[in-house]
Each structure stands twice: as structure tokens, then as C-alpha cells.
Coordinates of C-alpha atoms in Angstrom, one line a residue:
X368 CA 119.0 156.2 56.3
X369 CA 121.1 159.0 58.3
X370 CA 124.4 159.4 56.6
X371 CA 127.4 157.9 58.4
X372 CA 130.1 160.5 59.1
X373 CA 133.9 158.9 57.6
X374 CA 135.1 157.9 60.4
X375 CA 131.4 155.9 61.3
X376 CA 131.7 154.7 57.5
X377 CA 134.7 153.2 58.2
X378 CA 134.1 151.3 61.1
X379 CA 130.7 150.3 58.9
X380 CA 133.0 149.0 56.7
X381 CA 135.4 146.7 58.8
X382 CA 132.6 145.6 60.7
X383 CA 130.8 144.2 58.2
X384 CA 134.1 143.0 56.0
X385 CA 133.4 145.1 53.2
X386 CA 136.9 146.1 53.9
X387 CA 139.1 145.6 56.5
X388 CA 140.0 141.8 57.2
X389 CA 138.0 140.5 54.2
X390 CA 136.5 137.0 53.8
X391 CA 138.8 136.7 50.1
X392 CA 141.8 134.6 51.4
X393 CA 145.5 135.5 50.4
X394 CA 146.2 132.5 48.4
X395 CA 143.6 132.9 46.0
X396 CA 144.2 136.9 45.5
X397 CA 148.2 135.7 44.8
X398 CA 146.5 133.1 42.3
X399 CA 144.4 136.0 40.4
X400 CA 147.0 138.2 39.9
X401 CA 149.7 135.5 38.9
X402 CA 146.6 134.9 36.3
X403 CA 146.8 138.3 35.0
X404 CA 150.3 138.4 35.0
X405 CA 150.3 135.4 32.9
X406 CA 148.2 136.7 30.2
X407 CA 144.7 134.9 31.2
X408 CA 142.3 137.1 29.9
X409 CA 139.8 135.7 32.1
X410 CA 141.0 138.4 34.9
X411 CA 141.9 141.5 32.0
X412 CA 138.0 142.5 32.8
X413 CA 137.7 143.6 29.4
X414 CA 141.1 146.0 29.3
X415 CA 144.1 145.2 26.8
X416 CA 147.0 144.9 29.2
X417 CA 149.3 144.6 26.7
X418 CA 152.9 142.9 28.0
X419 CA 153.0 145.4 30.4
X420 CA 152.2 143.7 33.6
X421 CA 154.2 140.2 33.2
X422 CA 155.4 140.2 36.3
X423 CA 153.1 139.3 39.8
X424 CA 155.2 141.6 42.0
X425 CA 154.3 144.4 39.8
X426 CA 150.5 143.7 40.2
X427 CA 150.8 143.0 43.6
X428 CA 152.6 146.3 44.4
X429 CA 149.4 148.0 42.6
X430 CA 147.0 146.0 45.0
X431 CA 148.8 147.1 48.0
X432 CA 148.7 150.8 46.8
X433 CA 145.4 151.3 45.7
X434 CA 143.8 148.3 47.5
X435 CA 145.4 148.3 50.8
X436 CA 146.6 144.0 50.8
X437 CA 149.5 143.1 52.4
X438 CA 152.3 143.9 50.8
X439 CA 154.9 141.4 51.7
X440 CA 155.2 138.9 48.8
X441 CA 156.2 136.3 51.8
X442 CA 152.6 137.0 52.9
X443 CA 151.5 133.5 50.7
X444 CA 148.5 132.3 52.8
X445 CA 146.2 133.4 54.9
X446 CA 144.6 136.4 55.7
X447 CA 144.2 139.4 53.2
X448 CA 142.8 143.2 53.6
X449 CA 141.4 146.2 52.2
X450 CA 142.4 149.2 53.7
X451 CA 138.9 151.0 54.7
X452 CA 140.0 154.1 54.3
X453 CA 141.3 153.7 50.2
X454 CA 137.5 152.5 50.0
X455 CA 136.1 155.9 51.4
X456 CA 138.7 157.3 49.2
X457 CA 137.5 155.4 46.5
X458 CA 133.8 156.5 47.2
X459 CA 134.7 160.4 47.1
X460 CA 136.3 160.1 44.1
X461 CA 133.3 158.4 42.6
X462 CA 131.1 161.0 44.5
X463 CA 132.9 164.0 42.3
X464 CA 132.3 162.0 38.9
X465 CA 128.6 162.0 40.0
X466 CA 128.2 165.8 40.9
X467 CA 130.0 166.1 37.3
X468 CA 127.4 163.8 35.7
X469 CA 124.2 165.4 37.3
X470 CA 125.4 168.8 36.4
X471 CA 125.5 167.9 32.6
X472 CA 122.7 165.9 32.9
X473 CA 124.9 162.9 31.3
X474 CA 123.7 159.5 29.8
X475 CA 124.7 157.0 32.1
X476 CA 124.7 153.3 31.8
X477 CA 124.6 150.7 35.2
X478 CA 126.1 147.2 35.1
X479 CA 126.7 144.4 36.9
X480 CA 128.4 141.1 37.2
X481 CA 127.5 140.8 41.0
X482 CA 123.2 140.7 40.6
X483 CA 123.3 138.9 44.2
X484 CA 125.4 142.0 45.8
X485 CA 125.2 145.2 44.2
X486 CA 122.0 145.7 41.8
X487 CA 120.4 147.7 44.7
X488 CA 123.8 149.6 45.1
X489 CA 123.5 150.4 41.1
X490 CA 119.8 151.0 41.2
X491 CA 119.9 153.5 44.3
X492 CA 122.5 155.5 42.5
X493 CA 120.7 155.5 38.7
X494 CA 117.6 157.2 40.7
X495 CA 119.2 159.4 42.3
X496 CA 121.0 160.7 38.9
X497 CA 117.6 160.3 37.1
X498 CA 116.1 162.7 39.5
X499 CA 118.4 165.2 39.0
X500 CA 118.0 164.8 35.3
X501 CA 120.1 162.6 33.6
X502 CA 119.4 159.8 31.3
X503 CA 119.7 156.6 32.8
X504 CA 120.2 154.3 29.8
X505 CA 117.8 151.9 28.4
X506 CA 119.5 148.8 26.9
X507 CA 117.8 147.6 23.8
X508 CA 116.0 144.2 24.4
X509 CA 117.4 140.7 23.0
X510 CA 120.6 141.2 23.4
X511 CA 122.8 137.9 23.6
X512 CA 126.5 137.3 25.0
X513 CA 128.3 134.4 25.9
X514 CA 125.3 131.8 25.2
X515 CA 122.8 133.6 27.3
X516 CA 121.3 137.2 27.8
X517 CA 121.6 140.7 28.6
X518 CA 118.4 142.4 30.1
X519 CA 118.1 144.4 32.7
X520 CA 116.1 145.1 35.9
X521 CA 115.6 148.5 37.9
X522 CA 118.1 150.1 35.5
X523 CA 120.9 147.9 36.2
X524 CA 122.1 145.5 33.3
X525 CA 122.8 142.0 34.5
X526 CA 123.5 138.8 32.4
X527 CA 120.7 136.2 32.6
X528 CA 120.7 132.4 31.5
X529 CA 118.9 129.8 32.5
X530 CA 116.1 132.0 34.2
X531 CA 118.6 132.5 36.7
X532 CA 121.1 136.4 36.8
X533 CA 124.9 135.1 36.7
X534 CA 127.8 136.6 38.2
X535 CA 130.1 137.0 35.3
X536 CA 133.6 138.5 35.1
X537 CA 133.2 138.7 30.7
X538 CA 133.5 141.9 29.0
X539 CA 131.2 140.4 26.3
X540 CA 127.9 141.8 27.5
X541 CA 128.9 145.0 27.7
X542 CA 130.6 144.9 24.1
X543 CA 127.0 144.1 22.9
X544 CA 125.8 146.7 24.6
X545 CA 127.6 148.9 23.7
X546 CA 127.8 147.5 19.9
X547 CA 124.0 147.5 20.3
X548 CA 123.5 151.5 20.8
X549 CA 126.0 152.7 18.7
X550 CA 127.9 156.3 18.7
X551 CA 124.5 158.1 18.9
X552 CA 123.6 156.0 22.1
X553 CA 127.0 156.1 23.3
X554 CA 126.8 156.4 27.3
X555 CA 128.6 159.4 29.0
X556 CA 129.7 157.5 31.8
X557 CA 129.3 153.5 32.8
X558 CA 128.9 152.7 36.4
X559 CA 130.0 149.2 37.2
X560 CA 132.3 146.3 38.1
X561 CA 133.9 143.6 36.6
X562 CA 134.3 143.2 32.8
X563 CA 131.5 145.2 31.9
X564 CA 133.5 148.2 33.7
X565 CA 136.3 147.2 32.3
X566 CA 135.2 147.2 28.5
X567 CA 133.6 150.5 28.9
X568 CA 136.6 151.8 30.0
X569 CA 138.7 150.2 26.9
X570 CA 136.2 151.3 24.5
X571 CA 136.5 155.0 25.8
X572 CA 134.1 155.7 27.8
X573 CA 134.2 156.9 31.4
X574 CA 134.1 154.2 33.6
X575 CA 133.5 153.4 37.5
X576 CA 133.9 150.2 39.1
X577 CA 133.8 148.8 42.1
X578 CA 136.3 146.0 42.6
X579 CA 137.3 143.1 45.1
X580 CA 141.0 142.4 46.6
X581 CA 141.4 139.4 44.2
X582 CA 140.2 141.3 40.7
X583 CA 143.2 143.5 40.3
X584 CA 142.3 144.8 36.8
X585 CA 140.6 147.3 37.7
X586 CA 142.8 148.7 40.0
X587 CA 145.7 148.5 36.7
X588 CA 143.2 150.5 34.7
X589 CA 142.6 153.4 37.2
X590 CA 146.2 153.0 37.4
X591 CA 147.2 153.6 33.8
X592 CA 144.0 156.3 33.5
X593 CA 141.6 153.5 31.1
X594 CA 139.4 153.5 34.4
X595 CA 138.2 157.1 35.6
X596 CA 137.4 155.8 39.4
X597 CA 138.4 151.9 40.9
X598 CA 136.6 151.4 44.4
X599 CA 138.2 148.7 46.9
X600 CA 135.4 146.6 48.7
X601 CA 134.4 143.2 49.3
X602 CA 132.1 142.5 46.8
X603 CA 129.9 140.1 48.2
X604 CA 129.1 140.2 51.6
X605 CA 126.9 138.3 54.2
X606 CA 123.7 140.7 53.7
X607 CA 123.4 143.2 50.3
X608 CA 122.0 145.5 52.8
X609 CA 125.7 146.0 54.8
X610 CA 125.9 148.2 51.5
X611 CA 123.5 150.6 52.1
X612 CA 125.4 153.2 54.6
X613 CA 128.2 152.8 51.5
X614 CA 125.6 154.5 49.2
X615 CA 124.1 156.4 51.2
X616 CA 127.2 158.3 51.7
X617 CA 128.3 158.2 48.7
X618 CA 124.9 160.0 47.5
X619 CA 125.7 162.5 50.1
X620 CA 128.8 163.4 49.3
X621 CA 127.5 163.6 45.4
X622 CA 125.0 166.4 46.9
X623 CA 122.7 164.1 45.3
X624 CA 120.2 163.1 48.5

């Protein structure tokens, strides 16, 4: 795939609603972070917020600043965005954690809660690292969360029940990961989203995630340093292939193509 130039990635991105005017309405990114705000730990992702972020307004400043939504707390309904440009941002920052990882040939540990969107995203990146010599982490088998399973498929770790890969916002399956391999096993760096990036991130370890306009956790743990790298996108779109020029460039601009 040729590599898209920033200003091509960009209009990639708004074209195909990774970012842009995304599909996630206003309302229920307002209901999310009044969520969080209110202490449901169903949208912490895995990270101990403390009493620190009690009020909305405060998360949604956050959003606006490092996600690019609308800003105006009259803004209720509606349409909401993500600014393209925070999500190139987003992807050169994660680009310069990579270069660091390949050059110490680092242990590195894929997950994800979105199997449907971004396993191939995960599973491009893991080769490319393993090619360069890293060690791409290899989860120990029968591993149980949350009444189901944690396996994984082309180095990506997903949670499976029912013979069916869920998208799940927990931070249990990467606490038994983790649990699992111990302090001799312990990853350098997690690449991820949702509550598995999240816990990694708690528990210490480097941590990037890729996170949607209505999962502002995240973008609080980048913010207060738990989360090394946050990237803003829509994570679900039409077609898991719209993310391919995303990776691609990002793979580029790691020097890892």
C-alpha cells in the first residue's frame, strides 16, 4: 500500500469518519463522560481515577483538547467530531514509542476489545516489530476473565465466549494476563484500547491506546502521564480496511516498513 502523505491521511481520515464528523452522536459521548465523572467504573478502562475528575466539564474540556469534540457544553445533541489532525498527531507519537521499542528489541504485548475493527490494525504492527526483532508476547493458554476467555489470534489478545470474540471495555483480561506472566514476563510496552490499555497503563507498564470520542479515559490517562500515547479515532468503522492507510503510515513514520 503506498504511504499517504499527512495531509492525504487526513482527508483518508474524514472521508472515511475515522475522524472528522464521526458516526458517535453527541448525546451519548456527554452520557460517557457524565458516567465517568460519576464514578462508574465501567468507563475508568482499567485506571484509578481517584475523586479527581467529579465534574463533566472537566472531562469534557480534556475531550475537546486532546480529542478535538466540540467544546461548547450547550452543544447537548447532535453531531460530534474528532479533529483529524490530533489523530495524525496521535499516530506520530505512537510512531516514536515504536522506533524506541524496535531499537531495544522490547517485549511487547497486543490487545483488543474491538476484534471486529482493529485485530488487523494490532496484528500489522506486532509483525512489523517482530521483524525487527522484538518479542511479540505469547499469552499463556486457559486464561479466564469475566465468565469467558482470553486467547489470542495473529498475536493480538481478544476475549472470547460463546465461540464468538466480544468487544469488551473490562480491564479484567488484561489483569489476568498480566497476573498470568508475572514480573519475569512482564511486557515492555502494551499496545491497545479500551480496558486492557488502560490496566496496563495502571499497573506500570507503557501503554498505547487507541480510543473513540465517547471513551474519554484514555484521553485522562495520557493526560495525567498513566497512558504513554492516547490516539483519537473512530473505532469502528464501515469497513476494517478504511484502517489500513492509518497503519500503514504509522509503520512508516516508525521507519518500520
Amino acid at each position: 500500500m503506498p504511504i499517504l502523505s499527512r495531509p492525504a491521511l487526513v482527508e483518508h481520515l474524514v472521508r472515511t469518519r475515522i475522524a472528522g464528523d464521526v458516526a458517535t452522536p453527541r448525546d451519548n459521548n456527554l452520557s460517557h463522560y457524565r458516567k465517568l465523572a460519576n464514578g462508574d467504573r465501567h468507563y475508568w478502562f482499567g485506571l484509578e481515577l481517584g475523586d479527581r475528575w467529579t465534574d463533566e466539564q472537566d472531562v469534557l474540556a480534556v475531550m475537546a483538547e486532546r480529542c478535538g469534540v466540540i467544546d461548547d457544553p450547550a452543544h447537548r445533541v447532535g453531531q460530534d467530531t474528532i479533529d483529524p489532525e490530533l489523530t495524525v498527531d496521535g499516530l506520530d507519537r505512537m510512531a516514536a514509542r515504536l522506533r524506541k521499542a524496535a531499537a531495544g528489541r522490547e517485549r511487547v504485548l497486543f490487545a483488543t476489545g474491538h476484534p471486529g475493527a482493529l485485530i488487523d490494525v494490532h496484528s500489522r504492527i506486532a509483525a512489523a516489530l517482530r521483524a525487527q526483532g522484538c518479542d511479540i508476547v505469547r499469552i499463556p493458554g486457559g486464561l479466564v476473565a469475566d465468565e469467558g476467555y482470553v486467547v489470542q489470534f495473529a498475536d493480538v489478545a481478544v476475549f472470547e465466549r460463546g465461540a464468538s470474540l466480544w468487544h469488551t471495555h473490562s480491564p479484567e483480561p488484561m489483569n489476568a494476563i498480566l497476573d498470568a506472566l508475572g514480573e519475569d514476563g512482564r511486557p515492555d510496552l502494551v499496545i491497545a484500547d479500551h480496558g486492557w490499555a488502560g490496566r496496563a497503563g495502571q499497573r506500570g507498564v507503557d501503554s498505547v491506546g487507541y480510543a473513540d470520542c465517547n471513551d474519554p479515559a484514555l484521553f485522562i490517562g495520557e493526560a495525567e502521564g498513566t497512558m504513554q500515547v492516547t490516539i483519537p479515532l473512530d473505532d469502528h468503522v464501515l469497513d476494517p480496511r478504511f484502517y489500513e492507510p492509518l497503519t500503514a503510515y504509522t509503520l512508516a513514520a516508525a521507519n518500520l516498513t
